[in-house]
Amino acid sequence: MFGVSGRIQKERQRASGLGSVQQAVCYLNQDFQALKLDCTQRGLLFEDPLFRAEPASLGFKELGPFTAKTQGVEWKRPTELKHDPDFIVGGATRTDICQGALGDCWLLAAIGSLTLNQTLLHRVVPHGQSFSCDYAGIFHFQFWQFGEWVDVVIDDRLPVKDGELMFVHSAEGSEFWSALLEKAYAKLNGSYEALSGGSTTEGFEDFTGGVSEMYELKKAPRDLHRIISKALEGGSLLGCSIDISSAFDMEAVTFKKLVKGHAYSVTGLRQVEYRGCQERLIRIRNPWGQVEWTGAWSDNSSEWDAIDPAEKQEVLCQVEDGEFWMSYQEFLRQFSRLEICNLTPDALSQDSTSFWTTVMFEGSWRRGSTAGGCRNNPNTFWINPQYKISLLEEDDDPEDDEAACSFLVALMQKDRRRFRRHGQDMQTIGFAIYEIPEEFRGCPSVHLKKDFFLRHSSCARSETFINLREVSARLRLPPGDYLIVPSTFEPNKESDFVLRVFTEKQSETEEMDDQVVATFDDEEEISEGDVDDSFRSMFAQLSGDDMEISVRELRTILNRVVSKHRDLQTDGFSTESCRAMISLLDKDGSSRLGLLEFQLLWNKIRKWLGIFRLFDLDKSGCMSSYEMRLALENGGFRLNNRLYQVLVARYADHDVIDFDSFTCCLLKLEAMFMAVFDHVWLTESPRVYNRKTSIEQSSNTPTPC
């Protein structure tokens, strides 16, 4: 219930504007203004207790404590490194960002692109920070994180080795905004080492809240140059890279000084007149701040001598700053991939007057309950979270004669860098989209089952499953109802995720999940005359002189019985389980079972044993968690994803449920729903029930433990 209340509180905060650009969330509840005021009043420099100047903040493996790379590291403030340090001099520029001893070129390429848009830059790097006015050793930066903006506070102690900053630094060495920005981002992700390796789009999105698209340049669309031009004009962030064929290629330098497996940023596109023709050029920047392209149109190439001197003076800056020009066609040949981060939903549209609407869902994949893997796993694919989108209006300017609706789906996994310390990394993720058939339209929200996916093929999907933080696809489908199924490639891979859907026209979206419903067979009244002699004789032998079954006696009986069923895998019933059974059926409060009560329990166990065997599909003597889901539905319990997650966590052992755990699960569920039934019966006017009684989810439905 705490999780539910927490989600409701978070939704209320978002509705009030918390998490927006105008009202960022204080990361780890650290309020920048309050902390700075406290330090100023006390005459102290801020020391961050939540990201200390210590080895653990550097990393956990190559940058872990006692490693060669961290030997001799000191933490120093800029005021200890320079006599008169500056936060920013003359505005932030791309030359303020030079890479250090950390493999985060992807992040630096994103920061480099950020400097091209001052509005975006000052959203991430708030105004008014310096080492002079009210200096207290504290700074703050703002990042977009999975649907909300967060304000990250840091102190200005930076890692230094041999008198030099270890990581990002400015070319002049006197500006520190980029080094402090990198530290804030490292804090957000757990450590500096957590930033090693990644995709430029990840940084783009965390600096803008935008959504990214990727283009393979070997099969680039014919109008890609127009897409690049429009993106640059609109302030979008662009990055590019060259694929590697093996680990030996990583950061290998080609004959003409391009670096493989390295993240570059695209900073300009221009046409010049060259020998009577128009030549399209593209400007690229290496975040190393050096190592530039030496081919045609590089800084010292002869091609520049053939263009107008004034234009050459305007375009070309012959400085070894890591930035260079090359022909657009050469760019397509040399580079492998282009990434564009569209800043707002509106920027996604070819038509600047159109408006895109956005909806976001937060979900999770959990082993045994919602982590079903991709379509290659037909037995479990259906247990993945499911989301419906109703496309209601076709585009105003269709690309062909067929009416269609444009939309973009972006699936992002959350917080994976923080798990690197524990040996985990990005999951391989993707999504598939299915048209919802006529018979399901207009029905209440329902989680579609295995049979649906066996009989229907997807109508669209992500281009590939890939271990990036986000996978996205721009799609066009006819108006109608569609089901989006996000998943990991393999089943039982756990992660939290955010699913964003951008639609050009009106649409409706909702999470598809079953209503919580329990259906019981009305229990027939049993009299002593209904009990056959053989059962009565067995009960007399088992119960002893008091003719009642105690918890200990019940455990002995049940374990003796299940041990005779060689097809069942079980560790036996626990004392706790037997106490729960007696509690459910004990009508007179004696904490024991009489003859009729034991007969009812015996009937239940026989019924549940039949269900267990029916859904033990591989006849292993136990059930997988997805088999248990089917079995529970057969037993009359239709639950939603969150309840299944709770049950799997409670009753499954490494995704295996044995018979005693299955029985205990059914007992707890029946007790829970009967408690709701009793509450409804006592607090509402009496009503007549049919033979089967359904109890739907209400605010009174407790969470099983």
XYZ file of C-alpha atoms in Angstrom:
705
model
C 0.000 0.000 0.000
C 2.937 2.283 0.594
C 3.882 1.934 -3.076
C 0.381 2.957 -4.131
C 0.322 5.993 -1.834
C 3.794 6.948 -3.015
C 2.681 6.875 -6.646
C -0.417 8.941 -5.861
C 1.682 11.536 -4.035
C 4.108 11.705 -6.945
C 1.260 12.200 -9.418
C -0.121 15.039 -7.282
C 3.286 16.713 -7.132
C 3.641 16.501 -10.897
C 0.162 17.938 -11.342
C 1.254 20.922 -9.229
C 4.299 21.470 -11.483
C 7.017 19.777 -9.429
C 9.551 18.212 -11.785
C 8.941 20.748 -14.545
C 11.631 23.014 -15.982
C 10.319 25.836 -13.804
C 10.246 23.735 -10.607
C 12.951 21.084 -10.569
C 12.964 18.378 -7.891
C 15.735 18.683 -5.302
C 17.887 15.620 -5.949
C 18.354 13.601 -2.738
C 16.350 16.373 -1.011
C 19.303 18.785 -1.131
C 18.052 22.355 -1.510
C 20.770 24.486 -3.151
C 19.615 27.858 -1.821
C 19.150 26.617 1.748
C 22.537 24.855 1.798
C 24.352 27.858 0.331
C 22.735 30.243 2.825
C 23.713 27.972 5.707
C 27.355 27.834 4.531
C 27.485 31.615 3.995
C 26.087 32.353 7.441
C 28.503 29.939 9.097
C 31.487 31.086 7.026
C 32.197 27.555 5.777
C 32.800 26.022 2.355
C 30.285 23.335 1.450
C 31.328 19.677 1.723
C 28.796 17.338 0.142
C 27.962 14.461 2.527
C 26.136 12.547 -0.243
C 28.976 12.539 -2.807
C 32.112 12.688 -0.745
C 35.608 13.557 -1.900
C 36.737 9.956 -1.538
C 37.727 6.952 -3.721
C 34.192 5.503 -3.861
C 33.027 8.579 -5.780
C 35.660 7.933 -8.454
C 34.609 4.401 -9.267
C 34.500 0.719 -8.502
C 36.686 -1.141 -11.011
C 39.414 0.591 -13.016
C 38.850 3.723 -10.941
C 38.155 1.798 -7.752
C 40.035 2.297 -4.482
C 43.692 1.204 -4.476
C 43.907 0.898 -8.288
C 46.829 2.326 -10.268
C 44.692 5.025 -11.882
C 43.565 6.406 -8.539
C 46.909 6.310 -6.744
C 47.943 9.798 -5.679
C 44.558 11.389 -6.385
C 43.739 14.512 -4.363
C 40.510 16.480 -4.232
C 41.020 20.210 -4.659
C 38.825 23.215 -5.152
C 39.423 25.485 -8.191
C 40.532 28.201 -5.760
C 43.368 25.880 -4.724
C 44.362 25.203 -8.348
C 44.208 28.744 -9.763
C 44.805 32.109 -8.194
C 41.689 33.586 -9.791
C 39.499 30.783 -11.208
C 36.458 31.473 -13.383
C 33.198 29.622 -13.665
C 32.518 30.843 -17.238
C 34.520 33.398 -19.240
C 32.882 35.078 -22.233
C 30.121 32.470 -22.393
C 30.444 28.711 -22.519
C 32.106 27.470 -25.697
C 33.058 24.119 -27.162
C 36.737 24.714 -26.344
C 35.831 24.650 -22.636
C 35.346 20.877 -22.946
C 38.468 18.746 -23.238
C 38.397 15.076 -22.322
C 40.452 13.715 -19.459
C 41.242 10.181 -18.281
C 37.622 8.994 -18.465
C 35.888 7.283 -21.394
C 32.933 9.673 -21.441
C 33.430 11.202 -24.880
C 29.714 10.577 -25.504
C 28.863 12.929 -22.637
C 31.365 15.559 -23.726
C 30.047 15.473 -27.283
C 26.609 16.189 -25.841
C 27.952 19.038 -23.684
C 29.741 20.440 -26.743
C 26.479 20.522 -28.681
C 24.762 22.102 -25.698
C 27.029 25.147 -25.929
C 25.524 25.957 -29.335
C 22.186 26.785 -27.688
C 22.515 29.272 -24.848
C 18.893 28.818 -23.728
C 19.409 25.083 -23.270
C 22.806 25.595 -21.699
C 21.495 27.896 -18.991
C 18.683 25.484 -18.209
C 21.345 22.900 -17.340
C 23.898 25.396 -15.987
C 21.873 27.944 -13.989
C 22.901 31.628 -14.107
C 24.560 33.464 -11.268
C 27.251 30.981 -10.226
C 30.819 32.146 -9.687
C 33.928 31.920 -7.510
C 33.627 35.537 -6.381
C 30.117 36.714 -5.482
C 28.860 34.855 -2.374
C 31.242 31.965 -3.056
C 30.569 29.084 -0.636
C 32.095 26.100 -2.461
C 28.648 24.938 -3.647
C 27.225 24.725 -7.194
C 24.163 23.189 -8.806
C 23.082 21.859 -12.209
C 19.782 20.638 -13.591
C 19.144 17.464 -15.580
C 16.121 15.709 -17.020
C 15.698 12.256 -15.485
C 12.992 9.873 -16.697
C 10.186 12.396 -16.944
C 11.186 15.086 -14.478
C 13.838 17.760 -13.991
C 16.118 17.382 -10.974
C 18.438 19.924 -9.365
C 21.773 18.335 -8.387
C 23.941 20.006 -5.737
C 27.710 19.423 -5.503
C 30.691 20.877 -3.734
C 33.558 22.068 -5.944
C 36.238 19.625 -4.786
C 37.523 18.029 -7.999
C 39.812 14.994 -8.439
C 43.370 16.046 -9.247
C 46.425 13.953 -10.118
C 49.938 15.329 -10.540
C 48.540 18.820 -10.178
C 46.083 18.500 -13.098
C 42.353 17.809 -13.261
C 41.827 14.096 -13.938
C 38.749 14.479 -16.082
C 37.037 17.244 -18.080
C 38.903 20.557 -18.258
C 38.939 23.696 -20.368
C 41.605 24.312 -22.996
C 42.835 27.384 -21.088
C 42.649 25.610 -17.761
C 41.024 28.518 -15.953
C 37.296 27.796 -16.528
C 35.611 25.170 -14.396
C 31.916 25.024 -15.388
C 32.431 21.909 -17.545
C 34.397 20.054 -14.839
C 31.718 20.846 -12.251
C 28.944 19.840 -14.663
C 30.667 16.482 -15.182
C 30.903 16.007 -11.397
C 27.176 16.710 -10.946
C 26.352 14.170 -13.655
C 28.694 11.635 -12.016
C 26.849 12.139 -8.718
C 23.530 11.565 -10.484
C 24.837 8.244 -11.843
C 26.674 7.042 -8.750
C 30.334 7.676 -9.648
C 32.671 9.023 -12.319
C 33.386 5.530 -13.632
C 29.662 4.938 -14.189
C 29.948 7.502 -17.035
C 32.452 5.432 -18.998
C 31.034 4.399 -22.387
C 27.649 5.353 -23.738
C 25.563 6.929 -26.459
C 25.548 10.663 -27.101
C 21.749 10.623 -27.185
C 21.737 9.741 -23.495
C 23.456 13.017 -22.659
C 21.312 14.884 -25.187
C 18.105 13.742 -23.527
C 19.295 14.395 -19.980
C 20.182 17.963 -20.983
C 16.930 18.691 -22.807
C 14.135 16.257 -21.940
C 13.870 15.703 -25.692
C 13.497 12.491 -27.640
C 16.155 11.002 -29.899
C 16.252 9.388 -33.295
C 19.077 7.463 -34.932
C 20.091 7.194 -38.600
C 22.382 4.560 -40.069
C 24.418 6.562 -42.561
C 25.001 3.617 -44.920
C 21.263 3.716 -45.627
C 20.604 7.391 -44.952
C 17.410 8.951 -46.332
C 17.930 11.143 -49.405
C 16.851 14.269 -47.540
C 19.079 13.693 -44.504
C 20.943 16.940 -45.170
C 17.648 18.813 -44.849
C 16.882 16.936 -41.615
C 20.308 17.937 -40.248
C 19.864 21.556 -41.338
C 16.417 21.811 -39.776
C 17.645 20.148 -36.568
C 20.552 22.577 -36.246
C 18.300 25.558 -36.937
C 15.835 24.338 -34.304
C 18.565 23.947 -31.684
C 18.446 20.147 -31.682
C 21.574 18.315 -30.553
C 23.423 16.077 -33.013
C 26.108 13.436 -32.562
C 27.897 10.966 -34.835
C 30.260 8.021 -34.515
C 32.157 5.333 -36.426
C 31.369 1.704 -35.645
C 34.071 -0.665 -34.463
C 34.458 -4.254 -35.668
C 36.279 -5.509 -32.568
C 37.549 -4.334 -29.189
C 40.925 -3.652 -30.823
C 39.281 -0.952 -32.950
C 38.117 1.033 -29.926
C 39.510 4.553 -30.258
C 41.779 3.423 -33.091
C 42.797 6.393 -35.271
C 42.299 6.023 -39.025
C 44.785 7.109 -41.724
C 43.070 10.514 -41.925
C 42.781 10.980 -38.167
C 39.203 9.949 -37.423
C 38.708 7.954 -34.211
C 36.659 4.741 -34.297
C 34.152 4.023 -31.534
C 34.395 7.670 -30.481
C 31.537 10.146 -30.038
C 31.684 13.343 -32.080
C 29.203 16.217 -32.148
C 27.833 17.816 -35.316
C 28.005 21.602 -34.997
C 27.282 23.044 -38.441
C 26.164 22.503 -42.058
C 26.943 24.903 -44.897
C 27.142 25.211 -48.674
C 30.077 26.975 -50.332
C 30.826 27.700 -53.980
C 33.716 25.507 -55.053
C 35.029 25.576 -58.659
C 31.706 26.725 -60.046
C 29.577 24.237 -58.102
C 27.876 24.189 -54.723
C 29.714 22.015 -52.205
C 27.873 20.927 -49.065
C 30.118 20.869 -45.973
C 29.485 19.608 -42.448
C 31.301 20.684 -39.282
C 32.295 18.052 -36.710
C 33.896 18.366 -33.277
C 36.091 15.877 -31.414
C 35.582 16.367 -27.650
C 39.234 15.512 -27.108
C 39.896 19.091 -28.242
C 42.471 17.755 -30.713
C 43.000 14.967 -33.306
C 41.228 16.387 -36.352
C 40.327 15.069 -39.808
C 43.217 15.555 -42.261
C 41.370 14.788 -45.519
C 39.625 17.134 -47.952
C 38.311 20.361 -46.362
C 40.381 19.885 -43.203
C 41.989 22.990 -41.718
C 45.071 23.007 -43.957
C 43.687 21.361 -47.090
C 44.043 22.944 -50.543
C 40.281 22.965 -51.182
C 39.956 26.149 -49.114
C 42.177 28.024 -51.591
C 39.537 27.615 -54.294
C 36.739 29.464 -52.500
C 36.145 33.153 -51.932
C 38.658 34.505 -49.347
C 35.938 36.321 -47.387
C 33.873 33.153 -47.161
C 36.957 31.194 -46.179
C 37.701 33.699 -43.432
C 34.120 33.429 -42.169
C 33.915 29.631 -42.184
C 37.405 28.415 -41.422
C 39.187 28.791 -38.119
C 42.616 27.145 -38.318
C 43.021 26.182 -34.688
C 43.765 22.734 -33.276
C 40.553 22.800 -31.236
C 39.154 19.435 -32.304
C 36.647 21.030 -34.704
C 36.883 20.509 -38.463
C 34.962 20.590 -41.752
C 34.539 17.793 -44.265
C 32.349 17.290 -47.314
C 28.868 15.999 -46.630
C 29.358 13.035 -48.970
C 32.627 12.145 -47.235
C 30.800 12.343 -43.916
C 28.287 9.738 -45.139
C 31.130 7.471 -46.218
C 33.351 7.823 -43.158
C 30.833 7.840 -40.310
C 28.411 5.053 -39.402
C 25.661 6.655 -37.352
C 23.979 10.002 -36.736
C 21.954 10.710 -33.590
C 19.545 13.639 -33.304
C 17.826 14.739 -30.116
C 14.648 16.687 -30.853
C 14.214 19.247 -28.121
C 10.448 19.273 -27.812
C 7.607 17.185 -29.208
C 6.878 20.034 -31.637
C 10.348 19.660 -33.170
C 9.499 16.141 -34.295
C 7.116 17.348 -36.971
C 8.055 18.244 -40.524
C 5.361 20.935 -40.307
C 6.315 23.585 -37.774
C 2.679 24.525 -37.230
C 1.601 21.058 -36.076
C 1.463 20.091 -32.422
C 2.531 16.809 -30.881
C 1.006 15.536 -27.667
C 2.966 13.441 -25.204
C 2.007 10.717 -22.763
C 4.380 8.879 -20.435
C 4.027 5.577 -18.598
C 6.332 4.254 -15.876
C 6.618 0.478 -15.693
C 8.919 -2.348 -14.716
C 10.017 -5.792 -15.808
C 10.199 -8.198 -12.892
C 11.398 -11.772 -13.006
C 8.527 -14.233 -13.050
C 5.723 -11.666 -13.256
C 6.285 -9.018 -15.963
C 9.662 -9.851 -17.562
C 8.493 -12.052 -20.426
C 11.232 -11.375 -22.982
C 10.662 -10.756 -26.701
C 8.358 -12.556 -29.157
C 10.924 -15.366 -29.435
C 9.532 -16.559 -26.090
C 5.855 -17.307 -26.856
C 5.167 -18.920 -23.476
C 6.082 -15.780 -21.548
C 5.920 -12.831 -23.989
C 2.321 -12.095 -23.015
C 3.181 -11.346 -19.371
C 5.079 -8.165 -20.349
C 3.385 -4.840 -19.515
C 0.914 -3.769 -22.226
C -0.268 -0.298 -23.266
C -3.098 0.664 -25.596
C -2.983 3.636 -27.948
C -6.065 4.701 -29.903
C -5.109 6.696 -33.015
C -8.199 8.759 -33.745
C -7.270 11.217 -36.522
C -5.144 10.808 -39.631
C -2.393 13.271 -40.592
C -3.298 16.488 -42.386
C -0.627 15.954 -45.042
C -0.260 12.199 -45.610
C 2.909 11.043 -47.344
C 0.840 8.876 -49.686
C -2.814 8.447 -50.589
C -3.491 6.105 -47.664
C -4.812 7.732 -44.476
C -2.377 7.216 -41.600
C -1.466 8.637 -38.198
C 2.078 9.668 -37.288
C 3.431 8.880 -33.852
C 6.702 8.142 -32.132
C 7.351 5.536 -29.457
C 10.385 5.867 -27.172
C 11.260 3.176 -24.603
C 13.863 4.112 -21.973
C 15.284 1.934 -19.204
C 15.962 3.667 -15.896
C 18.983 4.029 -13.603
C 21.087 1.325 -15.254
C 24.405 3.167 -14.800
C 23.944 3.116 -11.042
C 23.878 -0.705 -11.183
C 27.300 -0.960 -12.846
C 28.887 -0.988 -9.432
C 27.077 -4.303 -8.889
C 28.187 -5.836 -12.195
C 25.026 -4.975 -14.134
C 24.615 -2.806 -17.213
C 22.064 -1.854 -19.836
C 19.459 -4.474 -20.716
C 18.760 -5.273 -24.375
C 15.339 -3.708 -24.998
C 12.761 -3.123 -27.742
C 9.027 -3.114 -28.361
C 6.371 -4.574 -30.641
C 3.017 -3.080 -31.684
C -0.135 -5.096 -32.440
C -3.432 -4.043 -33.928
C -6.228 -4.765 -31.457
C -8.964 -6.819 -33.197
C -12.572 -5.702 -33.378
C -13.734 -8.152 -30.704
C -11.526 -6.466 -28.066
C -12.453 -2.876 -28.891
C -14.612 -1.064 -26.406
C -13.947 -3.744 -23.790
C -12.709 -2.880 -20.291
C -8.957 -2.847 -19.796
C -7.722 -6.409 -20.095
C -4.236 -7.881 -20.239
C -4.146 -9.927 -23.465
C -3.032 -13.515 -23.036
C -0.779 -16.009 -24.792
C -3.365 -17.140 -27.372
C -3.721 -13.610 -28.754
C -0.004 -13.318 -29.529
C 0.138 -16.817 -31.033
C -2.649 -15.869 -33.472
C -1.573 -12.313 -34.336
C 1.599 -10.838 -35.802
C 2.958 -7.411 -34.928
C 2.154 -4.565 -37.318
C 5.165 -2.456 -36.260
C 8.122 -2.709 -33.902
C 11.399 -1.140 -32.921
C 14.004 -1.668 -35.613
C 16.128 -3.777 -33.310
C 16.608 -4.914 -29.739
C 19.695 -3.125 -28.453
C 21.483 -2.477 -25.162
C 21.036 1.289 -25.281
C 19.253 3.287 -22.645
C 16.521 4.210 -25.124
C 15.033 2.652 -28.256
C 12.697 4.761 -30.388
C 10.848 4.547 -33.694
C 8.806 7.017 -35.746
C 5.776 5.197 -37.163
C 2.694 5.714 -39.353
C -0.352 3.449 -38.959
C -4.008 3.695 -40.010
C -6.453 5.032 -37.402
C -7.393 2.356 -34.899
C -6.528 0.735 -31.581
C -3.027 -0.647 -31.062
C -1.195 -2.481 -28.309
C 2.407 -1.543 -27.421
C 4.367 -4.314 -25.690
C 7.789 -3.184 -24.359
C 10.170 -5.974 -23.401
C 13.725 -7.055 -22.817
C 15.189 -9.424 -25.420
C 15.539 -12.306 -22.962
C 12.934 -13.221 -20.326
C 13.523 -12.662 -16.606
C 15.726 -9.590 -17.128
C 14.746 -6.942 -14.592
C 14.615 -3.177 -15.023
C 12.369 -0.169 -14.548
C 11.419 1.749 -17.672
C 9.667 4.810 -19.055
C 7.523 4.528 -22.177
C 6.827 7.814 -23.988
C 4.369 8.120 -26.864
C 4.266 11.240 -29.046
C 1.277 11.637 -31.351
C 0.710 14.328 -33.971
C -3.086 14.228 -33.698
C -5.634 13.374 -31.053
C -5.133 9.998 -29.397
C -6.064 8.099 -26.261
C -3.704 5.913 -24.257
C -4.020 3.632 -21.243
C -2.178 0.830 -19.511
C -3.766 -2.549 -20.223
C -4.090 -4.499 -17.012
C -6.659 -6.875 -15.613
C -9.156 -5.773 -13.024
C -8.694 -7.607 -9.760
C -11.556 -10.111 -9.533
C -12.086 -13.247 -7.469
C -14.812 -15.780 -8.314
C -15.696 -18.458 -5.773
C -17.917 -21.481 -6.019
C -20.541 -21.153 -3.313
C -19.585 -23.740 -0.695
C -22.321 -26.257 -0.051
C -23.408 -26.760 3.492
C -21.946 -30.038 4.810
C -23.517 -31.958 7.648
C -21.972 -34.873 9.472
C -24.285 -37.153 7.546
C -22.586 -36.066 4.311
C -19.177 -37.316 5.423
C -18.522 -40.838 4.216
C -17.375 -43.521 6.639
C -13.864 -43.910 5.225
C -13.130 -40.170 5.674
C -14.683 -40.227 9.155
C -12.478 -43.202 10.094
C -9.346 -41.476 8.737
C -10.193 -38.306 10.693
C -10.648 -40.285 13.931
C -7.221 -41.866 13.514
C -5.524 -38.542 12.750
C -7.208 -36.265 15.269
C -6.699 -38.268 18.458
C -8.903 -38.257 21.500
C -10.058 -34.624 21.213
C -11.399 -35.252 17.673
C -9.829 -32.019 16.394
C -6.821 -31.355 14.172
C -4.166 -29.034 15.639
C -1.572 -27.095 13.647
C 1.102 -29.721 14.389
C -1.203 -32.592 13.481
C -2.284 -30.894 10.252
C 1.335 -30.412 9.212
C 2.090 -34.079 9.881
C -0.962 -35.185 7.879
C -0.334 -32.990 4.851
C 3.376 -33.750 4.610
C 2.654 -37.479 4.876
C 0.117 -37.190 2.055
C 2.220 -35.097 -0.364
C 5.263 -37.312 0.192
C 3.289 -40.151 -1.422
C 2.719 -38.121 -4.597
C 5.968 -38.734 -6.453
C 4.992 -36.289 -9.199
C 5.028 -33.311 -6.808
C 8.116 -31.288 -5.990
C 7.769 -29.868 -2.481
C 9.724 -29.119 0.664
C 6.624 -29.835 2.717
C 4.162 -27.588 4.452
C 5.486 -25.255 7.114
C 3.948 -24.616 10.513
C 3.071 -21.099 9.348
C 1.218 -22.481 6.313
C -0.806 -24.910 8.417
C -1.675 -22.186 10.901
C -2.984 -20.063 7.999
C -5.140 -22.956 6.765
C -6.699 -23.453 10.175
C -7.256 -19.721 10.562
C -9.141 -19.631 7.248
C -11.523 -22.485 8.116
C -11.744 -22.352 11.907
C -15.343 -21.231 12.485
C -15.524 -21.622 16.269
C -12.254 -19.926 17.231
C -10.688 -23.063 18.729
C -7.527 -22.826 16.556
C -8.245 -26.414 15.531
C -10.250 -28.099 12.802
C -13.250 -30.293 13.528
C -14.539 -32.971 11.205
C -16.573 -30.706 8.926
C -13.902 -28.001 8.831
C -11.282 -30.583 7.918
C -13.567 -31.968 5.212
C -13.825 -28.470 3.655
C -10.043 -28.033 3.743
C -9.541 -31.491 2.266
C -11.892 -30.652 -0.604
C -10.004 -27.423 -1.306
C -6.620 -29.135 -1.342
C -7.912 -31.843 -3.728
C -9.279 -29.149 -6.028
C -6.045 -27.159 -5.922
C -3.979 -30.295 -6.528
C -5.962 -30.877 -9.722
C -5.313 -27.300 -10.875
C -1.621 -27.599 -9.999
C -1.216 -30.761 -12.081
C -3.184 -29.266 -14.975
C -0.926 -26.216 -15.230
C 2.342 -27.976 -14.500
C 2.701 -27.975 -18.278
C 6.125 -29.634 -18.425
C 5.215 -32.173 -15.703
C 8.237 -31.164 -13.638
C 6.398 -31.433 -10.337
C 6.486 -27.659 -9.846
C 5.262 -24.566 -11.674
C 7.004 -21.593 -13.202
C 5.663 -18.213 -12.199
C 3.888 -17.737 -15.534
C 2.238 -21.179 -15.141
C 1.118 -20.065 -11.682
C -0.517 -17.002 -13.241
C -2.604 -19.238 -15.505
C -3.384 -21.578 -12.626
C -4.586 -18.742 -10.397
C -6.955 -17.570 -13.119
C -8.303 -21.111 -13.407
C -8.771 -21.109 -9.641
C -10.930 -17.979 -9.875
C -8.392 -15.201 -9.227
C -7.735 -12.580 -11.915
C -5.072 -10.196 -10.641
C -3.176 -7.209 -12.011
C 0.561 -6.977 -12.658
C 1.418 -5.383 -9.328
C -0.289 -8.135 -7.346
C 1.458 -10.809 -9.407
C 4.784 -9.152 -8.654
C 4.025 -9.311 -4.928
C 2.949 -12.969 -5.115
C 5.984 -14.060 -7.140
C 8.317 -12.276 -4.730
C 6.594 -13.984 -1.788
C 6.014 -17.528 -3.063
C 8.499 -18.233 -5.875
C 11.998 -19.518 -5.236
C 14.151 -18.739 -8.295
C 11.018 -18.624 -10.451
C 9.856 -22.036 -9.142
C 6.639 -22.585 -7.168
C 6.166 -25.958 -5.499
C 2.830 -27.399 -4.395
C 2.924 -26.238 -0.787
C 3.755 -22.649 -1.870
C 0.968 -22.754 -4.452
C -1.519 -23.955 -1.834
C -0.467 -21.274 0.640
C -0.792 -18.618 -2.053
C -4.362 -19.688 -2.836
C -5.221 -19.778 0.857
C -3.946 -16.241 1.417
C -5.776 -14.957 -1.666
C -9.019 -16.598 -0.615
C -8.691 -15.196 2.901
C -7.964 -11.725 1.523
C -10.952 -11.664 -0.801
C -13.277 -13.235 1.739
C -12.327 -10.428 4.138
C -13.379 -7.933 1.459
C -16.581 -9.923 0.888
C -17.390 -9.863 4.603
C -16.768 -6.112 4.732
C -19.060 -5.460 1.773
C -21.733 -7.755 3.227
C -21.641 -6.056 6.619
C -21.462 -2.446 5.426
C -23.835 -2.577 2.466
C -27.410 -3.740 2.110
C -27.764 -7.530 1.724
C -28.023 -8.820 -1.796
C -28.685 -12.152 -3.479
C -25.626 -13.865 -5.015
C -25.641 -16.477 -7.734
C -23.840 -19.751 -7.345
C -20.617 -18.005 -8.352
C -19.744 -14.869 -6.400
C -17.354 -12.278 -7.906
C -15.508 -9.762 -5.772
C -13.982 -6.918 -7.765
C -11.094 -4.743 -6.716
C -12.025 -1.877 -4.435
C -10.285 0.537 -2.129
C -10.759 -2.096 0.575
C -8.715 -4.749 -1.249
C -5.597 -5.382 0.859
C -2.223 -6.378 -0.549
C -1.366 -10.041 0.175
C 1.745 -10.559 2.225
